[in-house]
């Protein structure tokens, strides 16, 4: 369900542009609201959340899908952890549906999906590894990197249970907004993938805004 936010960008306490193919890591405190903006449209925000006090508690696709009884995320969805605690709730969404199942690109999967020659290309997995290596203060280890949310990405599930990557249903300036129920660290790869429609074959910037 699409619901627009009445929050104003000029009142945000933090604004950060994630360049095409780049990454972002940072804290969001309980009670704060984070918005991720699809600046030019048709981009994929491969996103992970961790309990800021204990990164072994983290966003769980399985717990989230089971508790809400559907595979897509939109306004009202509660993002749950592997301990089944609510981490964040989606409070506004101008797209209407976000993917929980498609996973993130990695050099290994790129060679399987596309071509051996794609192995050297940048990937979300590499983005996350670089982010946690450069920011040891968050205490996130590579073993903590699990299944992610793909905000703005369109991965329909067919009647017979197949997944496929499809053209995006997002657009320029569309966004998703979440209220944090606990202190979390957010880790976003602005997907650098050039080989499927998730980035429109042309990665573009994302923006992160945070309000108190
Ligand atoms: Zn990716």
mmCIF file with all atom_site columns, C-alpha atoms and ligand atoms in Angstrom:
data_model
loop_
_atom_site.group_PDB
_atom_site.id
_atom_site.type_symbol
_atom_site.label_atom_id
_atom_site.label_alt_id
_atom_site.label_comp_id
_atom_site.label_asym_id
_atom_site.label_entity_id
_atom_site.label_seq_id
_atom_site.pdbx_PDB_ins_code
_atom_site.Cartn_x
_atom_site.Cartn_y
_atom_site.Cartn_z
_atom_site.occupancy
_atom_site.B_iso_or_equiv
_atom_site.pdbx_formal_charge
_atom_site.auth_seq_id
_atom_site.auth_comp_id
_atom_site.auth_asym_id
_atom_site.auth_atom_id
_atom_site.pdbx_PDB_model_num
ATOM   1   C  CA  . UNK A 1 1   ? 0.000  0.000   0.000   1.00 0.00 ? 1   UNK A CA  1
ATOM   2   C  CA  . UNK A 1 2   ? 1.454  3.365   -0.974  1.00 0.00 ? 2   UNK A CA  1
ATOM   3   C  CA  . UNK A 1 3   ? 1.378  6.077   1.677   1.00 0.00 ? 3   UNK A CA  1
ATOM   4   C  CA  . UNK A 1 4   ? 3.324  9.333   1.331   1.00 0.00 ? 4   UNK A CA  1
ATOM   5   C  CA  . UNK A 1 5   ? 5.218  10.856  4.256   1.00 0.00 ? 5   UNK A CA  1
ATOM   6   C  CA  . UNK A 1 6   ? 4.726  14.385  5.531   1.00 0.00 ? 6   UNK A CA  1
ATOM   7   C  CA  . UNK A 1 7   ? 8.341  14.621  6.727   1.00 0.00 ? 7   UNK A CA  1
ATOM   8   C  CA  . UNK A 1 8   ? 10.357 17.383  5.126   1.00 0.00 ? 8   UNK A CA  1
ATOM   9   C  CA  . UNK A 1 9   ? 13.892 16.827  3.886   1.00 0.00 ? 9   UNK A CA  1
ATOM   10  C  CA  . UNK A 1 10  ? 15.106 20.118  5.384   1.00 0.00 ? 10  UNK A CA  1
ATOM   11  C  CA  . UNK A 1 11  ? 14.203 18.859  8.872   1.00 0.00 ? 11  UNK A CA  1
ATOM   12  C  CA  . UNK A 1 12  ? 16.310 15.697  8.563   1.00 0.00 ? 12  UNK A CA  1
ATOM   13  C  CA  . UNK A 1 13  ? 19.196 15.401  11.034  1.00 0.00 ? 13  UNK A CA  1
ATOM   14  C  CA  . UNK A 1 14  ? 21.248 13.488  8.456   1.00 0.00 ? 14  UNK A CA  1
ATOM   15  C  CA  . UNK A 1 15  ? 21.321 13.319  4.650   1.00 0.00 ? 15  UNK A CA  1
ATOM   16  C  CA  . UNK A 1 16  ? 23.699 11.173  2.642   1.00 0.00 ? 16  UNK A CA  1
ATOM   17  C  CA  . UNK A 1 17  ? 23.888 10.490  -1.097  1.00 0.00 ? 17  UNK A CA  1
ATOM   18  C  CA  . UNK A 1 18  ? 25.033 6.960   -1.999  1.00 0.00 ? 18  UNK A CA  1
ATOM   19  C  CA  . UNK A 1 19  ? 26.676 7.212   -5.400  1.00 0.00 ? 19  UNK A CA  1
ATOM   20  C  CA  . UNK A 1 20  ? 25.879 4.650   -8.083  1.00 0.00 ? 20  UNK A CA  1
ATOM   21  C  CA  . UNK A 1 21  ? 27.411 1.322   -7.091  1.00 0.00 ? 21  UNK A CA  1
ATOM   22  C  CA  . UNK A 1 22  ? 28.654 2.615   -3.714  1.00 0.00 ? 22  UNK A CA  1
ATOM   23  C  CA  . UNK A 1 23  ? 27.667 1.677   -0.152  1.00 0.00 ? 23  UNK A CA  1
ATOM   24  C  CA  . UNK A 1 24  ? 26.517 3.191   3.160   1.00 0.00 ? 24  UNK A CA  1
ATOM   25  C  CA  . UNK A 1 25  ? 26.802 2.080   6.770   1.00 0.00 ? 25  UNK A CA  1
ATOM   26  C  CA  . UNK A 1 26  ? 25.512 3.992   9.780   1.00 0.00 ? 26  UNK A CA  1
ATOM   27  C  CA  . UNK A 1 27  ? 23.413 3.966   12.943  1.00 0.00 ? 27  UNK A CA  1
ATOM   28  C  CA  . UNK A 1 28  ? 19.691 4.633   13.324  1.00 0.00 ? 28  UNK A CA  1
ATOM   29  C  CA  . UNK A 1 29  ? 18.522 5.055   16.904  1.00 0.00 ? 29  UNK A CA  1
ATOM   30  C  CA  . UNK A 1 30  ? 15.280 3.746   18.355  1.00 0.00 ? 30  UNK A CA  1
ATOM   31  C  CA  . UNK A 1 31  ? 12.573 6.323   17.659  1.00 0.00 ? 31  UNK A CA  1
ATOM   32  C  CA  . UNK A 1 32  ? 14.362 7.766   14.633  1.00 0.00 ? 32  UNK A CA  1
ATOM   33  C  CA  . UNK A 1 33  ? 12.985 7.412   11.105  1.00 0.00 ? 33  UNK A CA  1
ATOM   34  C  CA  . UNK A 1 34  ? 15.078 6.516   8.075   1.00 0.00 ? 34  UNK A CA  1
ATOM   35  C  CA  . UNK A 1 35  ? 14.053 7.157   4.462   1.00 0.00 ? 35  UNK A CA  1
ATOM   36  C  CA  . UNK A 1 36  ? 15.762 5.575   1.463   1.00 0.00 ? 36  UNK A CA  1
ATOM   37  C  CA  . UNK A 1 37  ? 15.128 7.479   -1.779  1.00 0.00 ? 37  UNK A CA  1
ATOM   38  C  CA  . UNK A 1 38  ? 15.356 6.005   -5.287  1.00 0.00 ? 38  UNK A CA  1
ATOM   39  C  CA  . UNK A 1 39  ? 16.755 9.264   -6.668  1.00 0.00 ? 39  UNK A CA  1
ATOM   40  C  CA  . UNK A 1 40  ? 16.597 8.580   -10.425 1.00 0.00 ? 40  UNK A CA  1
ATOM   41  C  CA  . UNK A 1 41  ? 14.349 5.497   -10.302 1.00 0.00 ? 41  UNK A CA  1
ATOM   42  C  CA  . UNK A 1 42  ? 14.790 1.787   -11.028 1.00 0.00 ? 42  UNK A CA  1
ATOM   43  C  CA  . UNK A 1 43  ? 17.689 1.336   -8.600  1.00 0.00 ? 43  UNK A CA  1
ATOM   44  C  CA  . UNK A 1 44  ? 18.073 -1.503  -6.068  1.00 0.00 ? 44  UNK A CA  1
ATOM   45  C  CA  . UNK A 1 45  ? 18.960 -0.821  -2.416  1.00 0.00 ? 45  UNK A CA  1
ATOM   46  C  CA  . UNK A 1 46  ? 20.326 -4.108  -1.046  1.00 0.00 ? 46  UNK A CA  1
ATOM   47  C  CA  . UNK A 1 47  ? 19.843 -3.515  2.677   1.00 0.00 ? 47  UNK A CA  1
ATOM   48  C  CA  . UNK A 1 48  ? 20.729 -5.255  5.944   1.00 0.00 ? 48  UNK A CA  1
ATOM   49  C  CA  . UNK A 1 49  ? 19.881 -4.236  9.528   1.00 0.00 ? 49  UNK A CA  1
ATOM   50  C  CA  . UNK A 1 50  ? 21.728 -5.206  12.714  1.00 0.00 ? 50  UNK A CA  1
ATOM   51  C  CA  . UNK A 1 51  ? 21.020 -4.702  16.399  1.00 0.00 ? 51  UNK A CA  1
ATOM   52  C  CA  . UNK A 1 52  ? 23.534 -1.946  17.221  1.00 0.00 ? 52  UNK A CA  1
ATOM   53  C  CA  . UNK A 1 53  ? 24.371 -3.557  20.582  1.00 0.00 ? 53  UNK A CA  1
ATOM   54  C  CA  . UNK A 1 54  ? 24.747 -7.115  19.247  1.00 0.00 ? 54  UNK A CA  1
ATOM   55  C  CA  . UNK A 1 55  ? 25.143 -7.607  15.479  1.00 0.00 ? 55  UNK A CA  1
ATOM   56  C  CA  . UNK A 1 56  ? 24.434 -11.333 15.851  1.00 0.00 ? 56  UNK A CA  1
ATOM   57  C  CA  . UNK A 1 57  ? 20.806 -10.172 16.062  1.00 0.00 ? 57  UNK A CA  1
ATOM   58  C  CA  . UNK A 1 58  ? 19.929 -9.029  12.545  1.00 0.00 ? 58  UNK A CA  1
ATOM   59  C  CA  . UNK A 1 59  ? 17.174 -8.691  9.980   1.00 0.00 ? 59  UNK A CA  1
ATOM   60  C  CA  . UNK A 1 60  ? 15.653 -12.081 9.192   1.00 0.00 ? 60  UNK A CA  1
ATOM   61  C  CA  . UNK A 1 61  ? 13.778 -12.710 5.963   1.00 0.00 ? 61  UNK A CA  1
ATOM   62  C  CA  . UNK A 1 62  ? 12.244 -15.916 7.340   1.00 0.00 ? 62  UNK A CA  1
ATOM   63  C  CA  . UNK A 1 63  ? 10.872 -14.386 10.545  1.00 0.00 ? 63  UNK A CA  1
ATOM   64  C  CA  . UNK A 1 64  ? 9.593  -11.318 8.665   1.00 0.00 ? 64  UNK A CA  1
ATOM   65  C  CA  . UNK A 1 65  ? 7.820  -13.273 5.922   1.00 0.00 ? 65  UNK A CA  1
ATOM   66  C  CA  . UNK A 1 66  ? 6.319  -15.785 8.364   1.00 0.00 ? 66  UNK A CA  1
ATOM   67  C  CA  . UNK A 1 67  ? 4.966  -13.225 10.826  1.00 0.00 ? 67  UNK A CA  1
ATOM   68  C  CA  . UNK A 1 68  ? 3.425  -10.923 8.223   1.00 0.00 ? 68  UNK A CA  1
ATOM   69  C  CA  . UNK A 1 69  ? 2.151  -13.766 6.036   1.00 0.00 ? 69  UNK A CA  1
ATOM   70  C  CA  . UNK A 1 70  ? 3.388  -12.351 2.753   1.00 0.00 ? 70  UNK A CA  1
ATOM   71  C  CA  . UNK A 1 71  ? 6.655  -12.168 0.861   1.00 0.00 ? 71  UNK A CA  1
ATOM   72  C  CA  . UNK A 1 72  ? 6.628  -8.513  -0.202  1.00 0.00 ? 72  UNK A CA  1
ATOM   73  C  CA  . UNK A 1 73  ? 7.195  -5.488  2.017   1.00 0.00 ? 73  UNK A CA  1
ATOM   74  C  CA  . UNK A 1 74  ? 5.241  -2.228  2.075   1.00 0.00 ? 74  UNK A CA  1
ATOM   75  C  CA  . UNK A 1 75  ? 3.632  0.226   4.505   1.00 0.00 ? 75  UNK A CA  1
ATOM   76  C  CA  . UNK A 1 76  ? 2.843  -1.536  7.787   1.00 0.00 ? 76  UNK A CA  1
ATOM   77  C  CA  . UNK A 1 77  ? 5.401  -4.301  7.320   1.00 0.00 ? 77  UNK A CA  1
ATOM   78  C  CA  . UNK A 1 78  ? 7.385  -5.082  10.456  1.00 0.00 ? 78  UNK A CA  1
ATOM   79  C  CA  . UNK A 1 79  ? 11.003 -5.997  9.770   1.00 0.00 ? 79  UNK A CA  1
ATOM   80  C  CA  . UNK A 1 80  ? 11.841 -8.744  12.246  1.00 0.00 ? 80  UNK A CA  1
ATOM   81  C  CA  . UNK A 1 81  ? 15.128 -10.115 13.528  1.00 0.00 ? 81  UNK A CA  1
ATOM   82  C  CA  . UNK A 1 82  ? 16.376 -13.675 13.850  1.00 0.00 ? 82  UNK A CA  1
ATOM   83  C  CA  . UNK A 1 83  ? 15.151 -13.437 17.474  1.00 0.00 ? 83  UNK A CA  1
ATOM   84  C  CA  . UNK A 1 84  ? 11.716 -12.446 16.101  1.00 0.00 ? 84  UNK A CA  1
ATOM   85  C  CA  . UNK A 1 85  ? 11.934 -8.935  17.560  1.00 0.00 ? 85  UNK A CA  1
ATOM   86  C  CA  . UNK A 1 86  ? 10.577 -6.002  15.560  1.00 0.00 ? 86  UNK A CA  1
ATOM   87  C  CA  . UNK A 1 87  ? 13.565 -3.965  14.369  1.00 0.00 ? 87  UNK A CA  1
ATOM   88  C  CA  . UNK A 1 88  ? 11.790 -1.365  12.201  1.00 0.00 ? 88  UNK A CA  1
ATOM   89  C  CA  . UNK A 1 89  ? 8.309  -0.739  10.815  1.00 0.00 ? 89  UNK A CA  1
ATOM   90  C  CA  . UNK A 1 90  ? 7.652  0.675   7.338   1.00 0.00 ? 90  UNK A CA  1
ATOM   91  C  CA  . UNK A 1 91  ? 5.659  3.848   7.938   1.00 0.00 ? 91  UNK A CA  1
ATOM   92  C  CA  . UNK A 1 92  ? 5.557  5.313   4.424   1.00 0.00 ? 92  UNK A CA  1
ATOM   93  C  CA  . UNK A 1 93  ? 6.149  3.875   0.976   1.00 0.00 ? 93  UNK A CA  1
ATOM   94  C  CA  . UNK A 1 94  ? 5.527  5.464   -2.427  1.00 0.00 ? 94  UNK A CA  1
ATOM   95  C  CA  . UNK A 1 95  ? 6.452  2.320   -4.394  1.00 0.00 ? 95  UNK A CA  1
ATOM   96  C  CA  . UNK A 1 96  ? 4.087  -0.250  -2.854  1.00 0.00 ? 96  UNK A CA  1
ATOM   97  C  CA  . UNK A 1 97  ? 6.182  -3.402  -2.921  1.00 0.00 ? 97  UNK A CA  1
ATOM   98  C  CA  . UNK A 1 98  ? 9.752  -4.402  -2.075  1.00 0.00 ? 98  UNK A CA  1
ATOM   99  C  CA  . UNK A 1 99  ? 11.551 -7.712  -2.522  1.00 0.00 ? 99  UNK A CA  1
ATOM   100 C  CA  . UNK A 1 100 ? 12.575 -10.026 0.313   1.00 0.00 ? 100 UNK A CA  1
ATOM   101 C  CA  . UNK A 1 101 ? 13.626 -13.084 -1.710  1.00 0.00 ? 101 UNK A CA  1
ATOM   102 C  CA  . UNK A 1 102 ? 15.965 -12.174 -4.583  1.00 0.00 ? 102 UNK A CA  1
ATOM   103 C  CA  . UNK A 1 103 ? 19.120 -11.868 -2.490  1.00 0.00 ? 103 UNK A CA  1
ATOM   104 C  CA  . UNK A 1 104 ? 22.204 -9.874  -3.390  1.00 0.00 ? 104 UNK A CA  1
ATOM   105 C  CA  . UNK A 1 105 ? 24.632 -10.110 -6.252  1.00 0.00 ? 105 UNK A CA  1
ATOM   106 C  CA  . UNK A 1 106 ? 28.086 -11.588 -5.613  1.00 0.00 ? 106 UNK A CA  1
ATOM   107 C  CA  . UNK A 1 107 ? 30.990 -12.314 -7.914  1.00 0.00 ? 107 UNK A CA  1
ATOM   108 C  CA  . UNK A 1 108 ? 30.201 -16.021 -7.620  1.00 0.00 ? 108 UNK A CA  1
ATOM   109 C  CA  . UNK A 1 109 ? 26.506 -15.688 -8.482  1.00 0.00 ? 109 UNK A CA  1
ATOM   110 C  CA  . UNK A 1 110 ? 27.356 -13.298 -11.312 1.00 0.00 ? 110 UNK A CA  1
ATOM   111 C  CA  . UNK A 1 111 ? 29.463 -15.983 -12.993 1.00 0.00 ? 111 UNK A CA  1
ATOM   112 C  CA  . UNK A 1 112 ? 26.605 -18.512 -12.636 1.00 0.00 ? 112 UNK A CA  1
ATOM   113 C  CA  . UNK A 1 113 ? 23.833 -16.165 -13.741 1.00 0.00 ? 113 UNK A CA  1
ATOM   114 C  CA  . UNK A 1 114 ? 25.642 -14.309 -16.493 1.00 0.00 ? 114 UNK A CA  1
ATOM   115 C  CA  . UNK A 1 115 ? 29.132 -15.277 -17.624 1.00 0.00 ? 115 UNK A CA  1
ATOM   116 C  CA  . UNK A 1 116 ? 32.546 -16.224 -16.288 1.00 0.00 ? 116 UNK A CA  1
ATOM   117 C  CA  . UNK A 1 117 ? 33.771 -12.914 -17.670 1.00 0.00 ? 117 UNK A CA  1
ATOM   118 C  CA  . UNK A 1 118 ? 31.494 -11.073 -15.174 1.00 0.00 ? 118 UNK A CA  1
ATOM   119 C  CA  . UNK A 1 119 ? 33.430 -12.354 -12.175 1.00 0.00 ? 119 UNK A CA  1
ATOM   120 C  CA  . UNK A 1 120 ? 35.576 -9.233  -11.829 1.00 0.00 ? 120 UNK A CA  1
ATOM   121 C  CA  . UNK A 1 121 ? 32.555 -6.894  -11.781 1.00 0.00 ? 121 UNK A CA  1
ATOM   122 C  CA  . UNK A 1 122 ? 31.530 -5.067  -8.608  1.00 0.00 ? 122 UNK A CA  1
ATOM   123 C  CA  . UNK A 1 123 ? 28.855 -6.703  -6.497  1.00 0.00 ? 123 UNK A CA  1
ATOM   124 C  CA  . UNK A 1 124 ? 26.684 -6.012  -3.457  1.00 0.00 ? 124 UNK A CA  1
ATOM   125 C  CA  . UNK A 1 125 ? 28.523 -8.683  -1.475  1.00 0.00 ? 125 UNK A CA  1
ATOM   126 C  CA  . UNK A 1 126 ? 31.840 -6.907  -2.148  1.00 0.00 ? 126 UNK A CA  1
ATOM   127 C  CA  . UNK A 1 127 ? 30.257 -3.567  -1.187  1.00 0.00 ? 127 UNK A CA  1
ATOM   128 C  CA  . UNK A 1 128 ? 29.155 -4.961  2.181   1.00 0.00 ? 128 UNK A CA  1
ATOM   129 C  CA  . UNK A 1 129 ? 32.555 -6.557  2.843   1.00 0.00 ? 129 UNK A CA  1
ATOM   130 C  CA  . UNK A 1 130 ? 34.281 -3.263  2.121   1.00 0.00 ? 130 UNK A CA  1
ATOM   131 C  CA  . UNK A 1 131 ? 31.883 -1.358  4.388   1.00 0.00 ? 131 UNK A CA  1
ATOM   132 C  CA  . UNK A 1 132 ? 32.343 -3.643  7.420   1.00 0.00 ? 132 UNK A CA  1
ATOM   133 C  CA  . UNK A 1 133 ? 36.120 -3.819  6.887   1.00 0.00 ? 133 UNK A CA  1
ATOM   134 C  CA  . UNK A 1 134 ? 36.335 -0.010  6.836   1.00 0.00 ? 134 UNK A CA  1
ATOM   135 C  CA  . UNK A 1 135 ? 34.039 0.366   9.879   1.00 0.00 ? 135 UNK A CA  1
ATOM   136 C  CA  . UNK A 1 136 ? 35.135 -2.151  12.540  1.00 0.00 ? 136 UNK A CA  1
ATOM   137 C  CA  . UNK A 1 137 ? 33.497 0.103   15.169  1.00 0.00 ? 137 UNK A CA  1
ATOM   138 C  CA  . UNK A 1 138 ? 30.127 -1.508  14.402  1.00 0.00 ? 138 UNK A CA  1
ATOM   139 C  CA  . UNK A 1 139 ? 31.443 -4.984  15.254  1.00 0.00 ? 139 UNK A CA  1
ATOM   140 C  CA  . UNK A 1 140 ? 29.893 -6.621  12.176  1.00 0.00 ? 140 UNK A CA  1
ATOM   141 C  CA  . UNK A 1 141 ? 31.706 -9.724  10.970  1.00 0.00 ? 141 UNK A CA  1
ATOM   142 C  CA  . UNK A 1 142 ? 31.322 -11.312 7.548   1.00 0.00 ? 142 UNK A CA  1
ATOM   143 C  CA  . UNK A 1 143 ? 29.484 -14.212 9.221   1.00 0.00 ? 143 UNK A CA  1
ATOM   144 C  CA  . UNK A 1 144 ? 26.773 -11.663 10.152  1.00 0.00 ? 144 UNK A CA  1
ATOM   145 C  CA  . UNK A 1 145 ? 26.038 -10.941 6.485   1.00 0.00 ? 145 UNK A CA  1
ATOM   146 C  CA  . UNK A 1 146 ? 22.849 -12.885 5.781   1.00 0.00 ? 146 UNK A CA  1
ATOM   147 C  CA  . UNK A 1 147 ? 19.795 -12.503 3.531   1.00 0.00 ? 147 UNK A CA  1
ATOM   148 C  CA  . UNK A 1 148 ? 18.843 -8.930  2.712   1.00 0.00 ? 148 UNK A CA  1
ATOM   149 C  CA  . UNK A 1 149 ? 15.963 -6.733  1.627   1.00 0.00 ? 149 UNK A CA  1
ATOM   150 C  CA  . UNK A 1 150 ? 15.979 -5.394  -1.922  1.00 0.00 ? 150 UNK A CA  1
ATOM   151 C  CA  . UNK A 1 151 ? 14.183 -2.081  -1.643  1.00 0.00 ? 151 UNK A CA  1
ATOM   152 C  CA  . UNK A 1 152 ? 12.808 -0.857  -5.008  1.00 0.00 ? 152 UNK A CA  1
ATOM   153 C  CA  . UNK A 1 153 ? 13.583 -4.175  -6.696  1.00 0.00 ? 153 UNK A CA  1
ATOM   154 C  CA  . UNK A 1 154 ? 10.878 -6.058  -8.576  1.00 0.00 ? 154 UNK A CA  1
ATOM   155 C  CA  . UNK A 1 155 ? 11.153 -9.844  -8.165  1.00 0.00 ? 155 UNK A CA  1
ATOM   156 C  CA  . UNK A 1 156 ? 7.730  -11.342 -8.886  1.00 0.00 ? 156 UNK A CA  1
ATOM   157 C  CA  . UNK A 1 157 ? 6.853  -14.808 -7.603  1.00 0.00 ? 157 UNK A CA  1
ATOM   158 C  CA  . UNK A 1 158 ? 4.938  -16.747 -10.251 1.00 0.00 ? 158 UNK A CA  1
ATOM   159 C  CA  . UNK A 1 159 ? 1.911  -18.969 -9.582  1.00 0.00 ? 159 UNK A CA  1
ATOM   160 C  CA  . UNK A 1 160 ? 4.142  -22.040 -9.746  1.00 0.00 ? 160 UNK A CA  1
ATOM   161 C  CA  . UNK A 1 161 ? 6.654  -20.574 -7.308  1.00 0.00 ? 161 UNK A CA  1
ATOM   162 C  CA  . UNK A 1 162 ? 9.385  -19.285 -9.608  1.00 0.00 ? 162 UNK A CA  1
ATOM   163 C  CA  . UNK A 1 163 ? 11.221 -15.983 -9.153  1.00 0.00 ? 163 UNK A CA  1
ATOM   164 C  CA  . UNK A 1 164 ? 12.390 -13.683 -11.870 1.00 0.00 ? 164 UNK A CA  1
ATOM   165 C  CA  . UNK A 1 165 ? 14.028 -10.274 -12.009 1.00 0.00 ? 165 UNK A CA  1
ATOM   166 C  CA  . UNK A 1 166 ? 11.708 -7.866  -13.740 1.00 0.00 ? 166 UNK A CA  1
ATOM   167 C  CA  . UNK A 1 167 ? 11.658 -4.219  -14.738 1.00 0.00 ? 167 UNK A CA  1
ATOM   168 C  CA  . UNK A 1 168 ? 11.327 -1.971  -11.718 1.00 0.00 ? 168 UNK A CA  1
ATOM   169 C  CA  . UNK A 1 169 ? 8.006  -0.590  -10.472 1.00 0.00 ? 169 UNK A CA  1
ATOM   170 C  CA  . UNK A 1 170 ? 9.754  2.275   -8.675  1.00 0.00 ? 170 UNK A CA  1
ATOM   171 C  CA  . UNK A 1 171 ? 10.493 5.662   -10.217 1.00 0.00 ? 171 UNK A CA  1
ATOM   172 C  CA  . UNK A 1 172 ? 12.471 8.875   -9.748  1.00 0.00 ? 172 UNK A CA  1
ATOM   173 C  CA  . UNK A 1 173 ? 12.111 10.275  -6.225  1.00 0.00 ? 173 UNK A CA  1
ATOM   174 C  CA  . UNK A 1 174 ? 10.099 7.345   -4.868  1.00 0.00 ? 174 UNK A CA  1
ATOM   175 C  CA  . UNK A 1 175 ? 11.015 6.258   -1.353  1.00 0.00 ? 175 UNK A CA  1
ATOM   176 C  CA  . UNK A 1 176 ? 10.455 3.965   1.585   1.00 0.00 ? 176 UNK A CA  1
ATOM   177 C  CA  . UNK A 1 177 ? 10.456 5.200   5.186   1.00 0.00 ? 177 UNK A CA  1
ATOM   178 C  CA  . UNK A 1 178 ? 10.929 3.160   8.376   1.00 0.00 ? 178 UNK A CA  1
ATOM   179 C  CA  . UNK A 1 179 ? 10.679 3.884   12.100  1.00 0.00 ? 179 UNK A CA  1
ATOM   180 C  CA  . UNK A 1 180 ? 13.321 2.112   14.189  1.00 0.00 ? 180 UNK A CA  1
ATOM   181 C  CA  . UNK A 1 181 ? 12.048 0.132   17.183  1.00 0.00 ? 181 UNK A CA  1
ATOM   182 C  CA  . UNK A 1 182 ? 15.580 -0.557  18.458  1.00 0.00 ? 182 UNK A CA  1
ATOM   183 C  CA  . UNK A 1 183 ? 19.025 0.948   17.940  1.00 0.00 ? 183 UNK A CA  1
ATOM   184 C  CA  . UNK A 1 184 ? 20.160 -0.502  14.620  1.00 0.00 ? 184 UNK A CA  1
ATOM   185 C  CA  . UNK A 1 185 ? 23.015 -0.254  12.158  1.00 0.00 ? 185 UNK A CA  1
ATOM   186 C  CA  . UNK A 1 186 ? 21.897 -0.053  8.536   1.00 0.00 ? 186 UNK A CA  1
ATOM   187 C  CA  . UNK A 1 187 ? 24.138 -1.396  5.772   1.00 0.00 ? 187 UNK A CA  1
ATOM   188 C  CA  . UNK A 1 188 ? 23.156 -0.581  2.186   1.00 0.00 ? 188 UNK A CA  1
ATOM   189 C  CA  . UNK A 1 189 ? 24.737 -1.607  -1.085  1.00 0.00 ? 189 UNK A CA  1
ATOM   190 C  CA  . UNK A 1 190 ? 23.573 0.600   -3.916  1.00 0.00 ? 190 UNK A CA  1
ATOM   191 C  CA  . UNK A 1 191 ? 23.576 -2.306  -6.344  1.00 0.00 ? 191 UNK A CA  1
ATOM   192 C  CA  . UNK A 1 192 ? 26.237 -1.985  -9.055  1.00 0.00 ? 192 UNK A CA  1
ATOM   193 C  CA  . UNK A 1 193 ? 24.631 -4.763  -11.116 1.00 0.00 ? 193 UNK A CA  1
ATOM   194 C  CA  . UNK A 1 194 ? 24.666 -4.044  -14.857 1.00 0.00 ? 194 UNK A CA  1
ATOM   195 C  CA  . UNK A 1 195 ? 23.437 -7.427  -16.078 1.00 0.00 ? 195 UNK A CA  1
ATOM   196 C  CA  . UNK A 1 196 ? 19.780 -7.495  -15.022 1.00 0.00 ? 196 UNK A CA  1
ATOM   197 C  CA  . UNK A 1 197 ? 16.935 -4.945  -14.759 1.00 0.00 ? 197 UNK A CA  1
ATOM   198 C  CA  . UNK A 1 198 ? 17.299 -4.410  -10.972 1.00 0.00 ? 198 UNK A CA  1
ATOM   199 C  CA  . UNK A 1 199 ? 19.400 -1.299  -11.609 1.00 0.00 ? 199 UNK A CA  1
ATOM   200 C  CA  . UNK A 1 200 ? 17.846 -0.596  -14.987 1.00 0.00 ? 200 UNK A CA  1
ATOM   201 C  CA  . UNK A 1 201 ? 21.175 -1.714  -16.503 1.00 0.00 ? 201 UNK A CA  1
ATOM   202 C  CA  . UNK A 1 202 ? 22.499 1.663   -15.328 1.00 0.00 ? 202 UNK A CA  1
ATOM   203 C  CA  . UNK A 1 203 ? 23.157 2.125   -11.573 1.00 0.00 ? 203 UNK A CA  1
ATOM   204 C  CA  . UNK A 1 204 ? 22.092 5.529   -10.216 1.00 0.00 ? 204 UNK A CA  1
ATOM   205 C  CA  . UNK A 1 205 ? 22.325 7.232   -6.779  1.00 0.00 ? 205 UNK A CA  1
ATOM   206 C  CA  . UNK A 1 206 ? 20.273 6.566   -3.660  1.00 0.00 ? 206 UNK A CA  1
ATOM   207 C  CA  . UNK A 1 207 ? 19.759 9.003   -0.793  1.00 0.00 ? 207 UNK A CA  1
ATOM   208 C  CA  . UNK A 1 208 ? 19.437 8.232   2.923   1.00 0.00 ? 208 UNK A CA  1
ATOM   209 C  CA  . UNK A 1 209 ? 17.685 10.707  5.243   1.00 0.00 ? 209 UNK A CA  1
ATOM   210 C  CA  . UNK A 1 210 ? 17.234 10.343  9.011   1.00 0.00 ? 210 UNK A CA  1
ATOM   211 C  CA  . UNK A 1 211 ? 14.871 12.265  11.301  1.00 0.00 ? 211 UNK A CA  1
ATOM   212 C  CA  . UNK A 1 212 ? 14.719 12.373  15.106  1.00 0.00 ? 212 UNK A CA  1
HETATM 213 ZN ZN1 . LIG B 2 .   ? 23.661 -6.137  -6.286  1.00 0.00 ? 1   LIG B ZN1 1
#
